[in-house]
Amino acid sequence: MQTMTSLTHRLVLWDVDRTLLSIGPVSQEIYSLAFEQVVGFPPRAIAPMAGRTERAIITKTLALNDQPHDENVFGVFYDALGDAALQLKDRMVSQGQALPGSAEAIALIGEAGGTQSLVTGNIRPIALAKLQAFGLEDGLMLDTGGYGDHSSDRSELVEFAIARTGAGVGLPFTPSDTVIIGDTPHDVEGAHRAGATAIGVATGASTRSELLAAGAEHALEDLGDGPGLVELVRDLTSGSPGKSR
C-alpha cells in the first residue's frame, strides 16, 4: 500500500524485542548458553531483560551468580552472546514471530522517505540475527544504530544513533527530527532524555496507558496501522534541520 505522506528528513529509531518481533524463551536460552561458555557452568539466575541494555543485563547476571565483571569479561560475553544467537536462529523462528504489522511499517516508512535504524539493548550481532530470522532487516541502517554494548544509558544510545545515522546518509538529523518506537517506559525515557519523541507500542509487558503515563507522545496497541504510523511520525517531528519543537 502506498502513502503520499512524506517523511523526508525524519529519522525513526526502532527498538527490537517485543516491538518488531518476539523470540519468546529464546532470549533466556541465548544468555544461558553464553554464560556457560564464558563462566563454565549454567547460570542460577538471569537478570530481567525488558528495556535494558546488554551491558546492564550482563552486569546484573554476573552479580546474581557471584561472578566478577570487568571490561575484558564484557568483550568475551558479547562474543559469546553473538555466537549463541547464531546457534539458536532456528529456535527463534520456531518459538517466536515477527509482530503483526512490523514488516509493513518498516516498508511504508521507507517508501515515504524516512530513514530508519535501531536503538536497542541488544548488541548488533544479536539484533541482526533476530531481524534476519524474520526477514525484517531490509530498510534498516544496521551499521549506524545504538546498541547495548555502547552504553548502559539508553539516552546515549539514542544520541549515538542520531549522530551516526545522520553522518551515514549525509543529513544533519536532530532530536526534533527523530522518533523512537518501543514497547517499554525505558524506551520512552531514553528518547526524552535525548530530546527525541517517543511512540509506545503495547506489544510488550506495558499497556498503552502505562506507556502514556511514562510520557510517550503517543501509544499504539500494535503496528497494525502502517499508514497511520507514517502520518503520526510526520506529525510528531519537525522534518527540517535545526528546527526545535
PDB file of C-alpha atoms in Angstrom:
ATOM      1  CA  MET A   1       0.000   0.000   0.000  1.00  0.00           C
ATOM      2  CA  GLN A   2       1.393   3.389  -0.984  1.00  0.00           C
ATOM      3  CA  THR A   3       1.293   6.558   1.089  1.00  0.00           C
ATOM      4  CA  MET A   4       1.560  10.160  -0.063  1.00  0.00           C
ATOM      5  CA  THR A   5       2.860  11.319   3.316  1.00  0.00           C
ATOM      6  CA  SER A   6       6.475  12.489   3.100  1.00  0.00           C
ATOM      7  CA  LEU A   7       8.947  11.617   5.836  1.00  0.00           C
ATOM      8  CA  THR A   8      11.913  13.314   4.204  1.00  0.00           C
ATOM      9  CA  HIS A   9      14.383  14.298   6.901  1.00  0.00           C
ATOM     10  CA  ARG A  10      12.684  12.190   9.529  1.00  0.00           C
ATOM     11  CA  LEU A  11      14.572   9.543  11.478  1.00  0.00           C
ATOM     12  CA  VAL A  12      12.823   6.541  13.035  1.00  0.00           C
ATOM     13  CA  LEU A  13      14.801   4.503  15.563  1.00  0.00           C
ATOM     14  CA  TRP A  14      13.254   1.141  16.358  1.00  0.00           C
ATOM     15  CA  ASP A  15      13.524  -0.974  19.452  1.00  0.00           C
ATOM     16  CA  VAL A  16      13.708  -4.671  18.520  1.00  0.00           C
ATOM     17  CA  ASP A  17      12.404  -7.059  21.165  1.00  0.00           C
ATOM     18  CA  ARG A  18       8.613  -7.064  21.589  1.00  0.00           C
ATOM     19  CA  THR A  19       8.378  -4.042  19.294  1.00  0.00           C
ATOM     20  CA  LEU A  20       9.283  -5.547  15.911  1.00  0.00           C
ATOM     21  CA  LEU A  21       9.493  -9.194  16.945  1.00  0.00           C
ATOM     22  CA  SER A  22       9.350 -11.651  19.798  1.00  0.00           C
ATOM     23  CA  ILE A  23      11.532 -14.722  20.314  1.00  0.00           C
ATOM     24  CA  GLY A  24       9.798 -15.980  23.450  1.00  0.00           C
ATOM     25  CA  PRO A  25      12.016 -18.057  25.763  1.00  0.00           C
ATOM     26  CA  VAL A  26      14.967 -17.967  23.354  1.00  0.00           C
ATOM     27  CA  SER A  27      16.270 -14.710  24.881  1.00  0.00           C
ATOM     28  CA  GLN A  28      16.890 -16.580  28.133  1.00  0.00           C
ATOM     29  CA  GLU A  29      18.382 -19.502  26.213  1.00  0.00           C
ATOM     30  CA  ILE A  30      20.868 -17.189  24.477  1.00  0.00           C
ATOM     31  CA  TYR A  31      22.042 -15.879  27.837  1.00  0.00           C
ATOM     32  CA  SER A  32      22.240 -19.324  29.413  1.00  0.00           C
ATOM     33  CA  LEU A  33      24.333 -20.640  26.525  1.00  0.00           C
ATOM     34  CA  ALA A  34      26.650 -17.614  26.523  1.00  0.00           C
ATOM     35  CA  PHE A  35      27.033 -17.611  30.308  1.00  0.00           C
ATOM     36  CA  GLU A  36      28.021 -21.272  30.364  1.00  0.00           C
ATOM     37  CA  GLN A  37      30.504 -20.670  27.550  1.00  0.00           C
ATOM     38  CA  VAL A  38      32.139 -17.771  29.420  1.00  0.00           C
ATOM     39  CA  VAL A  39      31.938 -18.939  33.047  1.00  0.00           C
ATOM     40  CA  GLY A  40      31.936 -22.707  32.679  1.00  0.00           C
ATOM     41  CA  PHE A  41      28.644 -23.591  34.337  1.00  0.00           C
ATOM     42  CA  PRO A  42      24.960 -22.721  33.766  1.00  0.00           C
ATOM     43  CA  PRO A  43      23.595 -19.577  35.446  1.00  0.00           C
ATOM     44  CA  ARG A  44      21.472 -19.861  38.588  1.00  0.00           C
ATOM     45  CA  ALA A  45      19.592 -16.722  37.557  1.00  0.00           C
ATOM     46  CA  ILE A  46      19.427 -14.296  34.638  1.00  0.00           C
ATOM     47  CA  ALA A  47      18.694 -10.592  35.113  1.00  0.00           C
ATOM     48  CA  PRO A  48      15.427  -9.056  33.858  1.00  0.00           C
ATOM     49  CA  MET A  49      15.815  -8.010  30.222  1.00  0.00           C
ATOM     50  CA  ALA A  50      12.893  -5.804  29.192  1.00  0.00           C
ATOM     51  CA  GLY A  51      14.085  -2.365  28.147  1.00  0.00           C
ATOM     52  CA  ARG A  52      17.617  -2.928  29.443  1.00  0.00           C
ATOM     53  CA  THR A  53      20.885  -2.855  27.549  1.00  0.00           C
ATOM     54  CA  GLU A  54      23.045  -5.924  27.068  1.00  0.00           C
ATOM     55  CA  ARG A  55      25.744  -4.349  29.212  1.00  0.00           C
ATOM     56  CA  ALA A  56      23.316  -3.822  32.096  1.00  0.00           C
ATOM     57  CA  ILE A  57      21.926  -7.367  31.777  1.00  0.00           C
ATOM     58  CA  ILE A  58      25.425  -8.895  31.760  1.00  0.00           C
ATOM     59  CA  THR A  59      26.449  -6.864  34.809  1.00  0.00           C
ATOM     60  CA  LYS A  60      23.399  -7.901  36.812  1.00  0.00           C
ATOM     61  CA  THR A  61      23.512 -11.534  35.659  1.00  0.00           C
ATOM     62  CA  LEU A  62      27.151 -11.877  36.712  1.00  0.00           C
ATOM     63  CA  ALA A  63      26.326 -10.311  40.086  1.00  0.00           C
ATOM     64  CA  LEU A  64      23.359 -12.657  40.595  1.00  0.00           C
ATOM     65  CA  ASN A  65      25.737 -15.560  40.043  1.00  0.00           C
ATOM     66  CA  ASP A  66      28.526 -14.171  42.265  1.00  0.00           C
ATOM     67  CA  GLN A  67      30.835 -13.594  39.316  1.00  0.00           C
ATOM     68  CA  PRO A  68      33.147 -10.569  38.942  1.00  0.00           C
ATOM     69  CA  HIS A  69      32.989  -8.386  35.868  1.00  0.00           C
ATOM     70  CA  ASP A  70      35.400  -6.047  34.106  1.00  0.00           C
ATOM     71  CA  GLU A  71      35.881  -4.746  30.578  1.00  0.00           C
ATOM     72  CA  ASN A  72      37.589  -7.953  29.467  1.00  0.00           C
ATOM     73  CA  VAL A  73      34.644 -10.045  30.642  1.00  0.00           C
ATOM     74  CA  PHE A  74      32.211  -7.804  28.745  1.00  0.00           C
ATOM     75  CA  GLY A  75      34.111  -8.336  25.498  1.00  0.00           C
ATOM     76  CA  VAL A  76      34.181 -12.109  25.913  1.00  0.00           C
ATOM     77  CA  PHE A  77      30.493 -12.171  26.899  1.00  0.00           C
ATOM     78  CA  TYR A  78      29.487 -10.083  23.872  1.00  0.00           C
ATOM     79  CA  ASP A  79      31.265 -12.536  21.571  1.00  0.00           C
ATOM     80  CA  ALA A  80      29.595 -15.481  23.305  1.00  0.00           C
ATOM     81  CA  LEU A  81      26.153 -13.861  23.002  1.00  0.00           C
ATOM     82  CA  GLY A  82      26.653 -13.292  19.284  1.00  0.00           C
ATOM     83  CA  ASP A  83      27.694 -16.920  18.793  1.00  0.00           C
ATOM     84  CA  ALA A  84      24.725 -18.148  20.848  1.00  0.00           C
ATOM     85  CA  ALA A  85      22.267 -16.053  18.841  1.00  0.00           C
ATOM     86  CA  LEU A  86      23.520 -17.559  15.589  1.00  0.00           C
ATOM     87  CA  GLN A  87      23.328 -21.089  17.023  1.00  0.00           C
ATOM     88  CA  LEU A  88      19.731 -20.514  18.133  1.00  0.00           C
ATOM     89  CA  LYS A  89      18.405 -18.835  14.981  1.00  0.00           C
ATOM     90  CA  ASP A  90      16.182 -21.799  14.132  1.00  0.00           C
ATOM     91  CA  ARG A  91      14.828 -21.747  17.683  1.00  0.00           C
ATOM     92  CA  MET A  92      13.964 -18.068  17.245  1.00  0.00           C
ATOM     93  CA  VAL A  93      11.833 -18.935  14.227  1.00  0.00           C
ATOM     94  CA  SER A  94      10.105 -21.900  15.866  1.00  0.00           C
ATOM     95  CA  GLN A  95       9.460 -20.162  19.187  1.00  0.00           C
ATOM     96  CA  GLY A  96       8.945 -16.547  18.065  1.00  0.00           C
ATOM     97  CA  GLN A  97       7.359 -14.349  15.459  1.00  0.00           C
ATOM     98  CA  ALA A  98       7.577 -11.051  13.643  1.00  0.00           C
ATOM     99  CA  LEU A  99       4.954  -8.950  15.390  1.00  0.00           C
ATOM    100  CA  PRO A 100       1.876  -8.049  13.316  1.00  0.00           C
ATOM    101  CA  GLY A 101       2.430  -5.068  11.040  1.00  0.00           C
ATOM    102  CA  SER A 102       6.169  -4.721  11.693  1.00  0.00           C
ATOM    103  CA  ALA A 103       7.322  -5.565   8.165  1.00  0.00           C
ATOM    104  CA  GLU A 104       4.708  -3.289   6.576  1.00  0.00           C
ATOM    105  CA  ALA A 105       5.526  -0.426   8.963  1.00  0.00           C
ATOM    106  CA  ILE A 106       9.227  -0.566   8.071  1.00  0.00           C
ATOM    107  CA  ALA A 107       8.395  -0.732   4.368  1.00  0.00           C
ATOM    108  CA  LEU A 108       5.905   2.164   4.444  1.00  0.00           C
ATOM    109  CA  ILE A 109       8.201   4.450   6.420  1.00  0.00           C
ATOM    110  CA  GLY A 110      10.945   3.741   3.890  1.00  0.00           C
ATOM    111  CA  GLU A 111       8.610   4.357   0.927  1.00  0.00           C
ATOM    112  CA  ALA A 112       7.654   7.703   2.474  1.00  0.00           C
ATOM    113  CA  GLY A 113      11.317   8.765   2.524  1.00  0.00           C
ATOM    114  CA  GLY A 114      12.023   8.164   6.204  1.00  0.00           C
ATOM    115  CA  THR A 115      15.423   6.984   7.403  1.00  0.00           C
ATOM    116  CA  GLN A 116      15.384   4.046   9.823  1.00  0.00           C
ATOM    117  CA  SER A 117      17.836   2.489  12.228  1.00  0.00           C
ATOM    118  CA  LEU A 118      17.772   0.874  15.674  1.00  0.00           C
ATOM    119  CA  VAL A 119      18.046   1.825  19.317  1.00  0.00           C
ATOM    120  CA  THR A 120      18.126  -1.444  21.198  1.00  0.00           C
ATOM    121  CA  GLY A 121      19.599  -3.047  24.271  1.00  0.00           C
ATOM    122  CA  ASN A 122      20.853  -5.848  22.002  1.00  0.00           C
ATOM    123  CA  ILE A 123      24.385  -5.894  20.722  1.00  0.00           C
ATOM    124  CA  ARG A 124      24.473  -5.674  16.938  1.00  0.00           C
ATOM    125  CA  PRO A 125      25.115  -9.400  16.202  1.00  0.00           C
ATOM    126  CA  ILE A 126      22.074 -10.415  18.282  1.00  0.00           C
ATOM    127  CA  ALA A 127      19.853  -7.724  16.785  1.00  0.00           C
ATOM    128  CA  LEU A 128      20.930  -8.747  13.284  1.00  0.00           C
ATOM    129  CA  ALA A 129      20.341 -12.451  13.947  1.00  0.00           C
ATOM    130  CA  LYS A 130      16.823 -11.735  15.243  1.00  0.00           C
ATOM    131  CA  LEU A 131      15.895  -9.444  12.362  1.00  0.00           C
ATOM    132  CA  GLN A 132      17.283 -11.859   9.763  1.00  0.00           C
ATOM    133  CA  ALA A 133      15.370 -14.748  11.339  1.00  0.00           C
ATOM    134  CA  PHE A 134      12.121 -12.979  10.463  1.00  0.00           C
ATOM    135  CA  GLY A 135      13.183 -11.108   7.317  1.00  0.00           C
ATOM    136  CA  LEU A 136      12.952  -7.642   8.904  1.00  0.00           C
ATOM    137  CA  GLU A 137      16.408  -6.272   8.189  1.00  0.00           C
ATOM    138  CA  ASP A 138      15.650  -4.623   4.829  1.00  0.00           C
ATOM    139  CA  GLY A 139      15.161  -0.870   5.068  1.00  0.00           C
ATOM    140  CA  LEU A 140      17.068  -0.504   8.347  1.00  0.00           C
ATOM    141  CA  MET A 141      20.511   1.094   8.606  1.00  0.00           C
ATOM    142  CA  LEU A 142      22.001  -1.532  10.882  1.00  0.00           C
ATOM    143  CA  ASP A 143      25.555  -0.158  10.927  1.00  0.00           C
ATOM    144  CA  THR A 144      24.521   3.146  12.493  1.00  0.00           C
ATOM    145  CA  GLY A 145      22.229   2.072  15.330  1.00  0.00           C
ATOM    146  CA  GLY A 146      22.647   2.481  19.050  1.00  0.00           C
ATOM    147  CA  TYR A 147      23.383  -0.927  20.564  1.00  0.00           C
ATOM    148  CA  GLY A 148      23.635  -2.323  24.070  1.00  0.00           C
ATOM    149  CA  ASP A 149      27.419  -2.555  24.128  1.00  0.00           C
ATOM    150  CA  HIS A 150      27.785   1.186  23.521  1.00  0.00           C
ATOM    151  CA  SER A 151      26.362   2.239  26.889  1.00  0.00           C
ATOM    152  CA  SER A 152      24.032   1.218  29.701  1.00  0.00           C
ATOM    153  CA  ASP A 153      22.236   4.557  29.248  1.00  0.00           C
ATOM    154  CA  ARG A 154      19.538   4.387  26.572  1.00  0.00           C
ATOM    155  CA  SER A 155      19.613   8.157  26.014  1.00  0.00           C
ATOM    156  CA  GLU A 156      23.266   7.828  24.999  1.00  0.00           C
ATOM    157  CA  LEU A 157      22.258   5.097  22.549  1.00  0.00           C
ATOM    158  CA  VAL A 158      19.694   7.475  21.044  1.00  0.00           C
ATOM    159  CA  GLU A 159      22.253  10.277  20.722  1.00  0.00           C
ATOM    160  CA  PHE A 160      24.765   7.870  19.206  1.00  0.00           C
ATOM    161  CA  ALA A 161      22.260   6.560  16.643  1.00  0.00           C
ATOM    162  CA  ILE A 162      21.108  10.056  15.640  1.00  0.00           C
ATOM    163  CA  ALA A 163      24.679  11.229  15.051  1.00  0.00           C
ATOM    164  CA  ARG A 164      25.881   8.099  13.248  1.00  0.00           C
ATOM    165  CA  THR A 165      22.817   7.702  11.051  1.00  0.00           C
ATOM    166  CA  GLY A 166      22.889  11.354  10.078  1.00  0.00           C
ATOM    167  CA  ALA A 167      26.546  11.054   9.134  1.00  0.00           C
ATOM    168  CA  GLY A 168      25.786   7.856   7.223  1.00  0.00           C
ATOM    169  CA  VAL A 169      23.190   9.469   4.959  1.00  0.00           C
ATOM    170  CA  GLY A 170      24.650  12.981   4.906  1.00  0.00           C
ATOM    171  CA  LEU A 171      21.701  14.608   6.727  1.00  0.00           C
ATOM    172  CA  PRO A 172      22.097  16.573   9.967  1.00  0.00           C
ATOM    173  CA  PHE A 173      19.383  14.841  11.971  1.00  0.00           C
ATOM    174  CA  THR A 174      18.425  16.469  15.248  1.00  0.00           C
ATOM    175  CA  PRO A 175      16.384  15.077  18.148  1.00  0.00           C
ATOM    176  CA  SER A 176      13.368  17.038  16.913  1.00  0.00           C
ATOM    177  CA  ASP A 177      13.531  15.096  13.632  1.00  0.00           C
ATOM    178  CA  THR A 178      13.651  11.783  15.471  1.00  0.00           C
ATOM    179  CA  VAL A 179      11.072   9.306  16.771  1.00  0.00           C
ATOM    180  CA  ILE A 180      11.909   6.304  18.928  1.00  0.00           C
ATOM    181  CA  ILE A 181       9.383   3.450  18.716  1.00  0.00           C
ATOM    182  CA  GLY A 182       9.493   0.978  21.592  1.00  0.00           C
ATOM    183  CA  ASP A 183       7.445  -1.093  23.996  1.00  0.00           C
ATOM    184  CA  THR A 184       8.768  -0.088  27.426  1.00  0.00           C
ATOM    185  CA  PRO A 185       8.984   3.006  29.627  1.00  0.00           C
ATOM    186  CA  HIS A 186      12.779   2.676  29.298  1.00  0.00           C
ATOM    187  CA  ASP A 187      12.411   3.412  25.561  1.00  0.00           C
ATOM    188  CA  VAL A 188      10.306   6.487  26.354  1.00  0.00           C
ATOM    189  CA  GLU A 189      12.719   7.765  28.984  1.00  0.00           C
ATOM    190  CA  GLY A 190      15.736   7.258  26.730  1.00  0.00           C
ATOM    191  CA  ALA A 191      14.038   9.135  23.895  1.00  0.00           C
ATOM    192  CA  HIS A 192      13.068  12.092  26.052  1.00  0.00           C
ATOM    193  CA  ARG A 193      16.413  12.413  27.825  1.00  0.00           C
ATOM    194  CA  ALA A 194      17.979  12.676  24.369  1.00  0.00           C
ATOM    195  CA  GLY A 195      15.380  15.266  23.292  1.00  0.00           C
ATOM    196  CA  ALA A 196      13.548  12.969  20.853  1.00  0.00           C
ATOM    197  CA  THR A 197       9.892  11.941  20.576  1.00  0.00           C
ATOM    198  CA  ALA A 198       8.610   8.557  21.742  1.00  0.00           C
ATOM    199  CA  ILE A 199       5.858   6.393  20.287  1.00  0.00           C
ATOM    200  CA  GLY A 200       4.971   3.499  22.546  1.00  0.00           C
ATOM    201  CA  VAL A 201       3.625   0.228  21.219  1.00  0.00           C
ATOM    202  CA  ALA A 202       1.809  -2.028  23.684  1.00  0.00           C
ATOM    203  CA  THR A 203       3.090  -5.329  22.316  1.00  0.00           C
ATOM    204  CA  GLY A 204       5.313  -5.961  25.322  1.00  0.00           C
ATOM    205  CA  ALA A 205       4.559  -6.004  29.039  1.00  0.00           C
ATOM    206  CA  SER A 206       3.421  -2.360  29.213  1.00  0.00           C
ATOM    207  CA  THR A 207      -0.085  -1.216  28.319  1.00  0.00           C
ATOM    208  CA  ARG A 208      -0.918   1.875  26.287  1.00  0.00           C
ATOM    209  CA  SER A 209      -1.928   3.643  29.480  1.00  0.00           C
ATOM    210  CA  GLU A 210       1.391   2.794  31.124  1.00  0.00           C
ATOM    211  CA  LEU A 211       3.368   3.999  28.120  1.00  0.00           C
ATOM    212  CA  LEU A 212       1.407   7.260  28.039  1.00  0.00           C
ATOM    213  CA  ALA A 213       1.901   7.672  31.777  1.00  0.00           C
ATOM    214  CA  ALA A 214       5.636   7.251  31.180  1.00  0.00           C
ATOM    215  CA  GLY A 215       5.434  10.259  28.845  1.00  0.00           C
ATOM    216  CA  ALA A 216       5.114   8.774  25.364  1.00  0.00           C
ATOM    217  CA  GLU A 217       3.713  11.352  22.937  1.00  0.00           C
ATOM    218  CA  HIS A 218       1.508   8.619  21.516  1.00  0.00           C
ATOM    219  CA  ALA A 219       0.928   4.934  22.210  1.00  0.00           C
ATOM    220  CA  LEU A 220      -0.407   2.238  19.880  1.00  0.00           C
ATOM    221  CA  GLU A 221      -1.888  -1.152  20.620  1.00  0.00           C
ATOM    222  CA  ASP A 222       0.290  -2.641  17.866  1.00  0.00           C
ATOM    223  CA  LEU A 223       1.824  -1.799  14.478  1.00  0.00           C
ATOM    224  CA  GLY A 224      -1.239  -2.877  12.522  1.00  0.00           C
ATOM    225  CA  ASP A 225      -1.989   0.554  11.040  1.00  0.00           C
ATOM    226  CA  GLY A 226       1.113   1.234   8.967  1.00  0.00           C
ATOM    227  CA  PRO A 227      -0.243   4.273   7.070  1.00  0.00           C
ATOM    228  CA  GLY A 228      -1.461   5.776  10.349  1.00  0.00           C
ATOM    229  CA  LEU A 229       2.002   5.294  11.869  1.00  0.00           C
ATOM    230  CA  VAL A 230       3.599   7.100   8.927  1.00  0.00           C
ATOM    231  CA  GLU A 231       1.298  10.081   9.449  1.00  0.00           C
ATOM    232  CA  LEU A 232       1.968  10.015  13.174  1.00  0.00           C
ATOM    233  CA  VAL A 233       5.729  10.137  12.629  1.00  0.00           C
ATOM    234  CA  ARG A 234       5.255  13.091  10.294  1.00  0.00           C
ATOM    235  CA  ASP A 235       3.040  14.956  12.737  1.00  0.00           C
ATOM    236  CA  LEU A 236       5.291  14.423  15.759  1.00  0.00           C
ATOM    237  CA  THR A 237       8.539  15.564  14.163  1.00  0.00           C
ATOM    238  CA  SER A 238       9.828  18.810  12.681  1.00  0.00           C
ATOM    239  CA  GLY A 239      11.296  17.360   9.496  1.00  0.00           C
ATOM    240  CA  SER A 240      13.593  20.316   8.974  1.00  0.00           C
ATOM    241  CA  PRO A 241      17.219  20.743  10.041  1.00  0.00           C
ATOM    242  CA  GLY A 242      17.768  22.807  13.155  1.00  0.00           C
ATOM    243  CA  LYS A 243      14.097  23.344  13.935  1.00  0.00           C
ATOM    244  CA  SER A 244      13.056  22.800  17.551  1.00  0.00           C
ATOM    245  CA  ARG A 245       9.678  21.598  18.747  1.00  0.00           C
TER     246      ARG A 245
END
